[in-house]
């Protein structure tokens, strides 16, 4: 098979980018999309040219590294998979394929198709955790968690942090990413104690990073490689509203751990 | 002169770890603040260690080459994590998990380490639950278990087929918490390229910022390596393409002993390579062997469609060779049997690299709906990758390098032969012996990171006399210089061949001569071909672009250069071990019916290799004493 | 956004229900109008409330739109949507259309400056003849076309807006999710059908002066 690729090339974060056209020849239908790009790159390197930079690692759809917008759809035309799980038999012979990076202000381009997704880490650092010390945890069976509850939490927790939801969203909003984490932790009893601060802190981080706001268009759900449901965005919103109500009842300043009782 | 002191506490097995923890010196809280620890790698071991050290009050500098710590390759582990909880009351205990692991490793691991691993396994589950890992639950709300890898008890905890992901995200979230508290500084997209040693102690690393290309020196009081395994030396493996040997290999060159490198696990059920374009092998869950039957045609080079081959002309080779266990024999035996039939030109599919895994009998008996329910996602995955429908034609599978039991030598305290350099997770050699059981790697990574290293590193930091070392220290500068000159050397070759072509070639060489079965002749020939290939690499490799910018090809070429050296060490070790044990099968050492022959009288030791600049690596032996269990022969016939 | 929007949606529904009295003849509608006018404090309170809701809604919309535009400074060269509905992607456009329509509508039927040919009269019971004004307006094909276009904007806007606001308010429950999802298109359809029925009933002569 033979393909014409229109690939976004950009030397660095502050450079201007443009589309460059490449031919991929002698591609067998069992080649994965990334292997097809590998072979284009091998040709470029052999000529002493710089290969197209793109991200990948596990190549089995779980690490969340790969991040290509293929013909206008993050992770390409198939549902429920990442780019690395896409195979060339999915495209007609001779097809023209446009490949772009994730586009969002919060994901600045590093080079070509590689973007900086640390904003997602910073959102997690703001509150996407349960603060328990290592050691001294109670027996795992002390907390009884119903099967349904555990399964729903797992649905939310299966997010791979690839950022396709942001890439697909008209507004570049990470609501599905945040909603998945907030829901995962809120649905489990272990996560309840910190739920109020968690949702506020994570959404404040979203604002700081320059993402857009959720317009409930649900495009994120359609491109999510783990098919995470937008109902978790509703849970996120509910948690946020709840936090606003609860907050008024919380003490303004926590007592210092070193304060002596008088 | 290198000495191997495993520092195993004497006395009863059950209380070794307790007594060691009590005898360890502690660092006072005020002093912890002034101590910096470098952690390289953010998989299960690295992330759990970095977060726990942060909680304890140390200043942690944490590095990963990925864009986020959450993408480390632990994320891809599917099956589950073992723990001796005995929730099912089916006779499990710390002692049984210990024994299963020792026996599974074919009696090539340390009793004391493995016992400690079994002891802390239960705590790991509790810790992960507390962190919010959504383990599978029973209807009554209790944690669910399944049996895994042919053991007789149900001790495996799991999160669907994404256990590694959930455990890693748990450790990652703990790490996020410490980053937020300012205890851990994350350096993503930063690759460690060399070690700084001062007065023989590990005091820092040289790292390259992969975005800007800037090299920097980071000094600390101790360095922890959690950089995973080296299966990618085979080019095609189930590992992520970024997984590499560079960090462990470069500290080896600085004086850390490398132990048992020839113990590499080859997983039997991966999707076969489809052609030269292939960059990675995809693992299919081992559970498929519960219902599928492995076979090849009886005739050589039989190119008929599988459906046209009558039953009489099929060889169900595992059932034939191992009538008692049939298709469920352990990974190493299954892999070797597959290779044996393919070597007889009876393999199927492109290049004759594959055997059939046939579900037609079970589908005929139980209907395709039952199979769909059990393995639907795996069949879908198979179809997506190969374009074939396994409900109607048999799957094709082929073994793939999967895990490295070998790694840097460490003592009971997880410290390498370089004081202050600790090695945890897959990167060390300690707990799996010559073969790893399913669902044990996650257990080991988290045991090291959450519960063992944080204790043992404290003792070192409390007792070692460490002078201040900065970026300007002579040793820092010389490590920096080593890295600089290496990078400019890579860029200056400007040859005609890509790094990938060399990687593929060395991988193929190893696969043929140091793969599932090895012999003296093959290993000796590999030991002459590898240096020649390496020489060609340094004469003819093409690395475009510059070192002062984002340059993925430069990163990759550096790793390939290390594979080209490390492959030699692998072959030396395989050549030295004149016995067959676990994943290491030497054709000269087998019984008349083709079963491996272990030689406890000569090889009941850990082979730890020391780097020498001008000669072959030097072997040191750490004898393995079995005080509490008696080595027996593994038999599955 | 969601709360102000929902407030406006409730008004739109009542506005339609009130106007249905056109089918009961001039006296009923005029009496209804008079009833509203007889309570000037309530009427003006409602008008001010509505106006502030609308202003709030528009200001928030502008703020969000600007923020969202900033969130993606470089657009995709190729873009294909798989799930986001046309309505959801055109909220800003349909919102502007709707705003223009409402302004014209107010100037036309409330302030009465658009169509000078319409005259204020009193009906037989001495109420202002709103009915007559309505019938007069919707006999004009241009005005009818304009109102139908307005309804199109309204329908488009509402079909996404209602469901979306439920989602924003965190209403989510497995048993009701289908209902919540259907609410937007459902409300939009009912309101548009209702309003269009009034307009067309006049235009087609089913309701006469």
JSON list of N, CA and C in Angstrom, two decimals, chain C residues 33-97:
[
{"chain": "C", "resi": 33, "resn": "UNK", "atom": "N", "xyz": [-53.05, 39.45, 28.89]},
{"chain": "C", "resi": 33, "resn": "UNK", "atom": "CA", "xyz": [-52.10, 40.55, 28.81]},
{"chain": "C", "resi": 33, "resn": "UNK", "atom": "C", "xyz": [-52.44, 41.63, 29.81]},
{"chain": "C", "resi": 34, "resn": "UNK", "atom": "N", "xyz": [-53.72, 41.90, 29.91]},
{"chain": "C", "resi": 34, "resn": "UNK", "atom": "CA", "xyz": [-54.15, 42.95, 30.84]},
{"chain": "C", "resi": 34, "resn": "UNK", "atom": "C", "xyz": [-53.87, 42.55, 32.27]},
{"chain": "C", "resi": 35, "resn": "UNK", "atom": "N", "xyz": [-54.06, 41.24, 32.54]},
{"chain": "C", "resi": 35, "resn": "UNK", "atom": "CA", "xyz": [-53.81, 40.74, 33.89]},
{"chain": "C", "resi": 35, "resn": "UNK", "atom": "C", "xyz": [-52.35, 41.02, 34.28]},
{"chain": "C", "resi": 36, "resn": "UNK", "atom": "N", "xyz": [-51.45, 40.74, 33.33]},
{"chain": "C", "resi": 36, "resn": "UNK", "atom": "CA", "xyz": [-50.04, 40.98, 33.60]},
{"chain": "C", "resi": 36, "resn": "UNK", "atom": "C", "xyz": [-49.79, 42.46, 33.84]},
{"chain": "C", "resi": 37, "resn": "UNK", "atom": "N", "xyz": [-50.44, 43.30, 33.02]},
{"chain": "C", "resi": 37, "resn": "UNK", "atom": "CA", "xyz": [-50.21, 44.73, 33.13]},
{"chain": "C", "resi": 37, "resn": "UNK", "atom": "C", "xyz": [-50.84, 45.32, 34.37]},
{"chain": "C", "resi": 38, "resn": "UNK", "atom": "N", "xyz": [-51.83, 44.64, 34.90]},
{"chain": "C", "resi": 38, "resn": "UNK", "atom": "CA", "xyz": [-52.48, 45.14, 36.10]},
{"chain": "C", "resi": 38, "resn": "UNK", "atom": "C", "xyz": [-51.60, 45.01, 37.33]},
{"chain": "C", "resi": 39, "resn": "UNK", "atom": "N", "xyz": [-50.51, 44.26, 37.20]},
{"chain": "C", "resi": 39, "resn": "UNK", "atom": "CA", "xyz": [-49.62, 44.09, 38.35]},
{"chain": "C", "resi": 39, "resn": "UNK", "atom": "C", "xyz": [-48.26, 44.69, 38.00]},
{"chain": "C", "resi": 40, "resn": "UNK", "atom": "N", "xyz": [-48.19, 46.02, 37.89]},
{"chain": "C", "resi": 40, "resn": "UNK", "atom": "CA", "xyz": [-46.96, 46.63, 37.35]},
{"chain": "C", "resi": 40, "resn": "UNK", "atom": "C", "xyz": [-45.71, 46.26, 38.16]},
{"chain": "C", "resi": 41, "resn": "UNK", "atom": "N", "xyz": [-45.86, 46.14, 39.48]},
{"chain": "C", "resi": 41, "resn": "UNK", "atom": "CA", "xyz": [-44.66, 45.87, 40.26]},
{"chain": "C", "resi": 41, "resn": "UNK", "atom": "C", "xyz": [-44.11, 44.49, 39.91]},
{"chain": "C", "resi": 42, "resn": "UNK", "atom": "N", "xyz": [-45.03, 43.51, 39.90]},
{"chain": "C", "resi": 42, "resn": "UNK", "atom": "CA", "xyz": [-44.62, 42.17, 39.55]},
{"chain": "C", "resi": 42, "resn": "UNK", "atom": "C", "xyz": [-44.06, 42.12, 38.14]},
{"chain": "C", "resi": 43, "resn": "UNK", "atom": "N", "xyz": [-44.78, 42.79, 37.23]},
{"chain": "C", "resi": 43, "resn": "UNK", "atom": "CA", "xyz": [-44.37, 42.76, 35.83]},
{"chain": "C", "resi": 43, "resn": "UNK", "atom": "C", "xyz": [-42.98, 43.31, 35.67]},
{"chain": "C", "resi": 44, "resn": "UNK", "atom": "N", "xyz": [-42.73, 44.45, 36.30]},
{"chain": "C", "resi": 44, "resn": "UNK", "atom": "CA", "xyz": [-41.42, 45.08, 36.12]},
{"chain": "C", "resi": 44, "resn": "UNK", "atom": "C", "xyz": [-40.33, 44.31, 36.87]},
{"chain": "C", "resi": 45, "resn": "UNK", "atom": "N", "xyz": [-40.76, 43.75, 38.01]},
{"chain": "C", "resi": 45, "resn": "UNK", "atom": "CA", "xyz": [-39.79, 42.91, 38.73]},
{"chain": "C", "resi": 45, "resn": "UNK", "atom": "C", "xyz": [-39.38, 41.76, 37.84]},
{"chain": "C", "resi": 46, "resn": "UNK", "atom": "N", "xyz": [-40.37, 41.13, 37.20]},
{"chain": "C", "resi": 46, "resn": "UNK", "atom": "CA", "xyz": [-40.07, 40.00, 36.32]},
{"chain": "C", "resi": 46, "resn": "UNK", "atom": "C", "xyz": [-39.22, 40.45, 35.15]},
{"chain": "C", "resi": 47, "resn": "UNK", "atom": "N", "xyz": [-39.60, 41.64, 34.59]},
{"chain": "C", "resi": 47, "resn": "UNK", "atom": "CA", "xyz": [-38.83, 42.12, 33.44]},
{"chain": "C", "resi": 47, "resn": "UNK", "atom": "C", "xyz": [-37.38, 42.41, 33.81]},
{"chain": "C", "resi": 48, "resn": "UNK", "atom": "N", "xyz": [-37.19, 43.04, 34.98]},
{"chain": "C", "resi": 48, "resn": "UNK", "atom": "CA", "xyz": [-35.82, 43.35, 35.40]},
{"chain": "C", "resi": 48, "resn": "UNK", "atom": "C", "xyz": [-35.06, 42.06, 35.68]},
{"chain": "C", "resi": 49, "resn": "UNK", "atom": "N", "xyz": [-35.77, 41.13, 36.35]},
{"chain": "C", "resi": 49, "resn": "UNK", "atom": "CA", "xyz": [-35.14, 39.84, 36.64]},
{"chain": "C", "resi": 49, "resn": "UNK", "atom": "C", "xyz": [-34.69, 39.15, 35.36]},
{"chain": "C", "resi": 50, "resn": "UNK", "atom": "N", "xyz": [-35.61, 39.12, 34.40]},
{"chain": "C", "resi": 50, "resn": "UNK", "atom": "CA", "xyz": [-35.30, 38.46, 33.13]},
{"chain": "C", "resi": 50, "resn": "UNK", "atom": "C", "xyz": [-34.14, 39.14, 32.43]},
{"chain": "C", "resi": 51, "resn": "UNK", "atom": "N", "xyz": [-34.21, 40.48, 32.45]},
{"chain": "C", "resi": 51, "resn": "UNK", "atom": "CA", "xyz": [-33.18, 41.24, 31.76]},
{"chain": "C", "resi": 51, "resn": "UNK", "atom": "C", "xyz": [-31.83, 40.96, 32.39]},
{"chain": "C", "resi": 52, "resn": "UNK", "atom": "N", "xyz": [-31.80, 40.92, 33.75]},
{"chain": "C", "resi": 52, "resn": "UNK", "atom": "CA", "xyz": [-30.49, 40.69, 34.37]},
{"chain": "C", "resi": 52, "resn": "UNK", "atom": "C", "xyz": [-30.01, 39.27, 34.13]},
{"chain": "C", "resi": 53, "resn": "UNK", "atom": "N", "xyz": [-30.96, 38.32, 34.13]},
{"chain": "C", "resi": 53, "resn": "UNK", "atom": "CA", "xyz": [-30.56, 36.94, 33.79]},
{"chain": "C", "resi": 53, "resn": "UNK", "atom": "C", "xyz": [-29.94, 36.90, 32.40]},
{"chain": "C", "resi": 54, "resn": "UNK", "atom": "N", "xyz": [-30.63, 37.59, 31.47]},
{"chain": "C", "resi": 54, "resn": "UNK", "atom": "CA", "xyz": [-30.16, 37.57, 30.09]},
{"chain": "C", "resi": 54, "resn": "UNK", "atom": "C", "xyz": [-28.79, 38.23, 29.99]},
{"chain": "C", "resi": 55, "resn": "UNK", "atom": "N", "xyz": [-28.64, 39.36, 30.67]},
{"chain": "C", "resi": 55, "resn": "UNK", "atom": "CA", "xyz": [-27.34, 40.07, 30.61]},
{"chain": "C", "resi": 55, "resn": "UNK", "atom": "C", "xyz": [-26.25, 39.18, 31.21]},
{"chain": "C", "resi": 56, "resn": "UNK", "atom": "N", "xyz": [-26.56, 38.58, 32.36]},
{"chain": "C", "resi": 56, "resn": "UNK", "atom": "CA", "xyz": [-25.61, 37.70, 33.00]},
{"chain": "C", "resi": 56, "resn": "UNK", "atom": "C", "xyz": [-25.20, 36.57, 32.05]},
{"chain": "C", "resi": 57, "resn": "UNK", "atom": "N", "xyz": [-26.22, 35.99, 31.44]},
{"chain": "C", "resi": 57, "resn": "UNK", "atom": "CA", "xyz": [-25.99, 34.86, 30.53]},
{"chain": "C", "resi": 57, "resn": "UNK", "atom": "C", "xyz": [-25.08, 35.28, 29.38]},
{"chain": "C", "resi": 58, "resn": "UNK", "atom": "N", "xyz": [-25.36, 36.45, 28.84]},
{"chain": "C", "resi": 58, "resn": "UNK", "atom": "CA", "xyz": [-24.58, 36.91, 27.69]},
{"chain": "C", "resi": 58, "resn": "UNK", "atom": "C", "xyz": [-23.16, 37.25, 28.11]},
{"chain": "C", "resi": 59, "resn": "UNK", "atom": "N", "xyz": [-23.02, 37.90, 29.26]},
{"chain": "C", "resi": 59, "resn": "UNK", "atom": "CA", "xyz": [-21.68, 38.29, 29.71]},
{"chain": "C", "resi": 59, "resn": "UNK", "atom": "C", "xyz": [-20.84, 37.04, 29.97]},
{"chain": "C", "resi": 60, "resn": "UNK", "atom": "N", "xyz": [-21.45, 36.08, 30.67]},
{"chain": "C", "resi": 60, "resn": "UNK", "atom": "CA", "xyz": [-20.73, 34.84, 30.95]},
{"chain": "C", "resi": 60, "resn": "UNK", "atom": "C", "xyz": [-20.34, 34.13, 29.65]},
{"chain": "C", "resi": 61, "resn": "UNK", "atom": "N", "xyz": [-21.29, 34.16, 28.72]},
{"chain": "C", "resi": 61, "resn": "UNK", "atom": "CA", "xyz": [-21.04, 33.48, 27.45]},
{"chain": "C", "resi": 61, "resn": "UNK", "atom": "C", "xyz": [-19.85, 34.11, 26.74]},
{"chain": "C", "resi": 62, "resn": "UNK", "atom": "N", "xyz": [-19.83, 35.45, 26.77]},
{"chain": "C", "resi": 62, "resn": "UNK", "atom": "CA", "xyz": [-18.71, 36.13, 26.09]},
{"chain": "C", "resi": 62, "resn": "UNK", "atom": "C", "xyz": [-17.39, 35.78, 26.78]},
{"chain": "C", "resi": 63, "resn": "UNK", "atom": "N", "xyz": [-17.42, 35.82, 28.11]},
{"chain": "C", "resi": 63, "resn": "UNK", "atom": "CA", "xyz": [-16.20, 35.51, 28.86]},
{"chain": "C", "resi": 63, "resn": "UNK", "atom": "C", "xyz": [-15.70, 34.10, 28.53]},
{"chain": "C", "resi": 64, "resn": "UNK", "atom": "N", "xyz": [-16.61, 33.14, 28.59]},
{"chain": "C", "resi": 64, "resn": "UNK", "atom": "CA", "xyz": [-16.22, 31.75, 28.34]},
{"chain": "C", "resi": 64, "resn": "UNK", "atom": "C", "xyz": [-15.72, 31.56, 26.93]},
{"chain": "C", "resi": 65, "resn": "UNK", "atom": "N", "xyz": [-16.43, 32.19, 25.98]},
{"chain": "C", "resi": 65, "resn": "UNK", "atom": "CA", "xyz": [-16.04, 32.02, 24.59]},
{"chain": "C", "resi": 65, "resn": "UNK", "atom": "C", "xyz": [-14.63, 32.56, 24.37]},
{"chain": "C", "resi": 66, "resn": "UNK", "atom": "N", "xyz": [-14.36, 33.73, 24.97]},
{"chain": "C", "resi": 66, "resn": "UNK", "atom": "CA", "xyz": [-13.02, 34.29, 24.80]},
{"chain": "C", "resi": 66, "resn": "UNK", "atom": "C", "xyz": [-11.97, 33.38, 25.41]},
{"chain": "C", "resi": 67, "resn": "UNK", "atom": "N", "xyz": [-12.28, 32.88, 26.61]},
{"chain": "C", "resi": 67, "resn": "UNK", "atom": "CA", "xyz": [-11.35, 31.99, 27.29]},
{"chain": "C", "resi": 67, "resn": "UNK", "atom": "C", "xyz": [-11.11, 30.72, 26.45]},
{"chain": "C", "resi": 68, "resn": "UNK", "atom": "N", "xyz": [-12.18, 30.20, 25.90]},
{"chain": "C", "resi": 68, "resn": "UNK", "atom": "CA", "xyz": [-12.06, 28.96, 25.13]},
{"chain": "C", "resi": 68, "resn": "UNK", "atom": "C", "xyz": [-11.31, 29.18, 23.82]},
{"chain": "C", "resi": 69, "resn": "UNK", "atom": "N", "xyz": [-11.50, 30.38, 23.24]},
{"chain": "C", "resi": 69, "resn": "UNK", "atom": "CA", "xyz": [-10.74, 30.68, 22.02]},
{"chain": "C", "resi": 69, "resn": "UNK", "atom": "C", "xyz": [-9.25, 30.73, 22.34]},
{"chain": "C", "resi": 70, "resn": "UNK", "atom": "N", "xyz": [-8.94, 31.34, 23.49]},
{"chain": "C", "resi": 70, "resn": "UNK", "atom": "CA", "xyz": [-7.53, 31.45, 23.89]},
{"chain": "C", "resi": 70, "resn": "UNK", "atom": "C", "xyz": [-6.92, 30.07, 24.16]},
{"chain": "C", "resi": 71, "resn": "UNK", "atom": "N", "xyz": [-7.78, 29.13, 24.61]},
{"chain": "C", "resi": 71, "resn": "UNK", "atom": "CA", "xyz": [-7.26, 27.82, 24.98]},
{"chain": "C", "resi": 71, "resn": "UNK", "atom": "C", "xyz": [-6.74, 27.04, 23.78]},
{"chain": "C", "resi": 72, "resn": "UNK", "atom": "N", "xyz": [-7.09, 27.47, 22.57]},
{"chain": "C", "resi": 72, "resn": "UNK", "atom": "CA", "xyz": [-6.52, 26.80, 21.39]},
{"chain": "C", "resi": 72, "resn": "UNK", "atom": "C", "xyz": [-6.13, 27.84, 20.37]},
{"chain": "C", "resi": 73, "resn": "UNK", "atom": "N", "xyz": [-4.94, 28.38, 20.52]},
{"chain": "C", "resi": 73, "resn": "UNK", "atom": "CA", "xyz": [-4.55, 29.50, 19.65]},
{"chain": "C", "resi": 73, "resn": "UNK", "atom": "C", "xyz": [-4.37, 29.07, 18.19]},
{"chain": "C", "resi": 74, "resn": "UNK", "atom": "N", "xyz": [-3.91, 27.85, 17.94]},
{"chain": "C", "resi": 74, "resn": "UNK", "atom": "CA", "xyz": [-3.75, 27.39, 16.55]},
{"chain": "C", "resi": 74, "resn": "UNK", "atom": "C", "xyz": [-4.81, 26.33, 16.28]},
{"chain": "C", "resi": 75, "resn": "UNK", "atom": "N", "xyz": [-5.62, 26.57, 15.27]},
{"chain": "C", "resi": 75, "resn": "UNK", "atom": "CA", "xyz": [-6.71, 25.63, 14.99]},
{"chain": "C", "resi": 75, "resn": "UNK", "atom": "C", "xyz": [-6.18, 24.42, 14.23]},
{"chain": "C", "resi": 76, "resn": "UNK", "atom": "N", "xyz": [-6.93, 23.35, 14.28]},
{"chain": "C", "resi": 76, "resn": "UNK", "atom": "CA", "xyz": [-6.58, 22.18, 13.47]},
{"chain": "C", "resi": 76, "resn": "UNK", "atom": "C", "xyz": [-6.81, 22.48, 12.00]},
{"chain": "C", "resi": 77, "resn": "UNK", "atom": "N", "xyz": [-5.95, 21.90, 11.16]},
{"chain": "C", "resi": 77, "resn": "UNK", "atom": "CA", "xyz": [-6.15, 22.08, 9.73]},
{"chain": "C", "resi": 77, "resn": "UNK", "atom": "C", "xyz": [-7.30, 21.19, 9.26]},
{"chain": "C", "resi": 78, "resn": "UNK", "atom": "N", "xyz": [-7.38, 20.02, 9.84]},
{"chain": "C", "resi": 78, "resn": "UNK", "atom": "CA", "xyz": [-8.47, 19.11, 9.50]},
{"chain": "C", "resi": 78, "resn": "UNK", "atom": "C", "xyz": [-9.18, 18.78, 10.81]},
{"chain": "C", "resi": 79, "resn": "UNK", "atom": "N", "xyz": [-10.49, 18.82, 10.76]},
{"chain": "C", "resi": 79, "resn": "UNK", "atom": "CA", "xyz": [-11.23, 18.59, 12.00]},
{"chain": "C", "resi": 79, "resn": "UNK", "atom": "C", "xyz": [-12.45, 17.75, 11.69]},
{"chain": "C", "resi": 80, "resn": "UNK", "atom": "N", "xyz": [-12.62, 16.69, 12.43]},
{"chain": "C", "resi": 80, "resn": "UNK", "atom": "CA", "xyz": [-13.82, 15.90, 12.23]},
{"chain": "C", "resi": 80, "resn": "UNK", "atom": "C", "xyz": [-14.42, 15.58, 13.59]},
{"chain": "C", "resi": 81, "resn": "UNK", "atom": "N", "xyz": [-15.71, 15.88, 13.73]},
{"chain": "C", "resi": 81, "resn": "UNK", "atom": "CA", "xyz": [-16.38, 15.58, 15.00]},
{"chain": "C", "resi": 81, "resn": "UNK", "atom": "C", "xyz": [-17.13, 14.27, 14.89]},
{"chain": "C", "resi": 82, "resn": "UNK", "atom": "N", "xyz": [-17.11, 13.51, 15.97]},
{"chain": "C", "resi": 82, "resn": "UNK", "atom": "CA", "xyz": [-17.77, 12.21, 15.93]},
{"chain": "C", "resi": 82, "resn": "UNK", "atom": "C", "xyz": [-18.99, 12.18, 16.81]},
{"chain": "C", "resi": 83, "resn": "UNK", "atom": "N", "xyz": [-19.02, 13.00, 17.82]},
{"chain": "C", "resi": 83, "resn": "UNK", "atom": "CA", "xyz": [-20.12, 12.89, 18.77]},
{"chain": "C", "resi": 83, "resn": "UNK", "atom": "C", "xyz": [-20.72, 14.24, 19.11]},
{"chain": "C", "resi": 84, "resn": "UNK", "atom": "N", "xyz": [-19.88, 15.28, 19.14]},
{"chain": "C", "resi": 84, "resn": "UNK", "atom": "CA", "xyz": [-20.37, 16.60, 19.50]},
{"chain": "C", "resi": 84, "resn": "UNK", "atom": "C", "xyz": [-21.44, 17.02, 18.48]},
{"chain": "C", "resi": 85, "resn": "UNK", "atom": "N", "xyz": [-22.65, 17.31, 18.95]},
{"chain": "C", "resi": 85, "resn": "UNK", "atom": "CA", "xyz": [-23.74, 17.62, 18.03]},
{"chain": "C", "resi": 85, "resn": "UNK", "atom": "C", "xyz": [-23.51, 18.97, 17.37]},
{"chain": "C", "resi": 86, "resn": "UNK", "atom": "N", "xyz": [-24.17, 19.17, 16.23]},
{"chain": "C", "resi": 86, "resn": "UNK", "atom": "CA", "xyz": [-24.08, 20.45, 15.54]},
{"chain": "C", "resi": 86, "resn": "UNK", "atom": "C", "xyz": [-24.51, 21.57, 16.48]},
{"chain": "C", "resi": 87, "resn": "UNK", "atom": "N", "xyz": [-25.61, 21.33, 17.20]},
{"chain": "C", "resi": 87, "resn": "UNK", "atom": "CA", "xyz": [-26.13, 22.36, 18.12]},
{"chain": "C", "resi": 87, "resn": "UNK", "atom": "C", "xyz": [-25.08, 22.73, 19.15]},
{"chain": "C", "resi": 88, "resn": "UNK", "atom": "N", "xyz": [-24.38, 21.70, 19.70]},
{"chain": "C", "resi": 88, "resn": "UNK", "atom": "CA", "xyz": [-23.45, 21.99, 20.78]},
{"chain": "C", "resi": 88, "resn": "UNK", "atom": "C", "xyz": [-22.26, 22.80, 20.27]},
{"chain": "C", "resi": 89, "resn": "UNK", "atom": "N", "xyz": [-21.91, 22.58, 18.99]},
{"chain": "C", "resi": 89, "resn": "UNK", "atom": "CA", "xyz": [-20.74, 23.27, 18.47]},
{"chain": "C", "resi": 89, "resn": "UNK", "atom": "C", "xyz": [-21.07, 24.69, 18.01]},
{"chain": "C", "resi": 90, "resn": "UNK", "atom": "N", "xyz": [-22.37, 24.99, 17.90]},
{"chain": "C", "resi": 90, "resn": "UNK", "atom": "CA", "xyz": [-22.75, 26.31, 17.37]},
{"chain": "C", "resi": 90, "resn": "UNK", "atom": "C", "xyz": [-23.49, 27.14, 18.41]},
{"chain": "C", "resi": 91, "resn": "UNK", "atom": "N", "xyz": [-23.22, 26.86, 19.67]},
{"chain": "C", "resi": 91, "resn": "UNK", "atom": "CA", "xyz": [-23.94, 27.58, 20.71]},
{"chain": "C", "resi": 91, "resn": "UNK", "atom": "C", "xyz": [-23.70, 29.09, 20.63]},
{"chain": "C", "resi": 92, "resn": "UNK", "atom": "N", "xyz": [-22.47, 29.47, 20.34]},
{"chain": "C", "resi": 92, "resn": "UNK", "atom": "CA", "xyz": [-22.18, 30.91, 20.27]},
{"chain": "C", "resi": 92, "resn": "UNK", "atom": "C", "xyz": [-22.97, 31.54, 19.13]},
{"chain": "C", "resi": 93, "resn": "UNK", "atom": "N", "xyz": [-22.95, 30.88, 17.97]},
{"chain": "C", "resi": 93, "resn": "UNK", "atom": "CA", "xyz": [-23.67, 31.41, 16.81]},
{"chain": "C", "resi": 93, "resn": "UNK", "atom": "C", "xyz": [-25.17, 31.45, 17.07]},
{"chain": "C", "resi": 94, "resn": "UNK", "atom": "N", "xyz": [-25.71, 30.32, 17.54]},
{"chain": "C", "resi": 94, "resn": "UNK", "atom": "CA", "xyz": [-27.16, 30.31, 17.76]},
{"chain": "C", "resi": 94, "resn": "UNK", "atom": "C", "xyz": [-27.52, 31.29, 18.86]},
{"chain": "C", "resi": 95, "resn": "UNK", "atom": "N", "xyz": [-26.60, 31.47, 19.81]},
{"chain": "C", "resi": 95, "resn": "UNK", "atom": "CA", "xyz": [-26.84, 32.45, 20.87]},
{"chain": "C", "resi": 95, "resn": "UNK", "atom": "C", "xyz": [-26.95, 33.86, 20.32]},
{"chain": "C", "resi": 96, "resn": "UNK", "atom": "N", "xyz": [-26.05, 34.20, 19.40]},
{"chain": "C", "resi": 96, "resn": "UNK", "atom": "CA", "xyz": [-26.08, 35.55, 18.82]},
{"chain": "C", "resi": 96, "resn": "UNK", "atom": "C", "xyz": [-27.36, 35.73, 18.00]},
{"chain": "C", "resi": 97, "resn": "UNK", "atom": "N", "xyz": [-27.69, 34.72, 17.21]},
{"chain": "C", "resi": 97, "resn": "UNK", "atom": "CA", "xyz": [-28.93, 34.78, 16.42]},
{"chain": "C", "resi": 97, "resn": "UNK", "atom": "C", "xyz": [-30.13, 35.02, 17.34]}
]
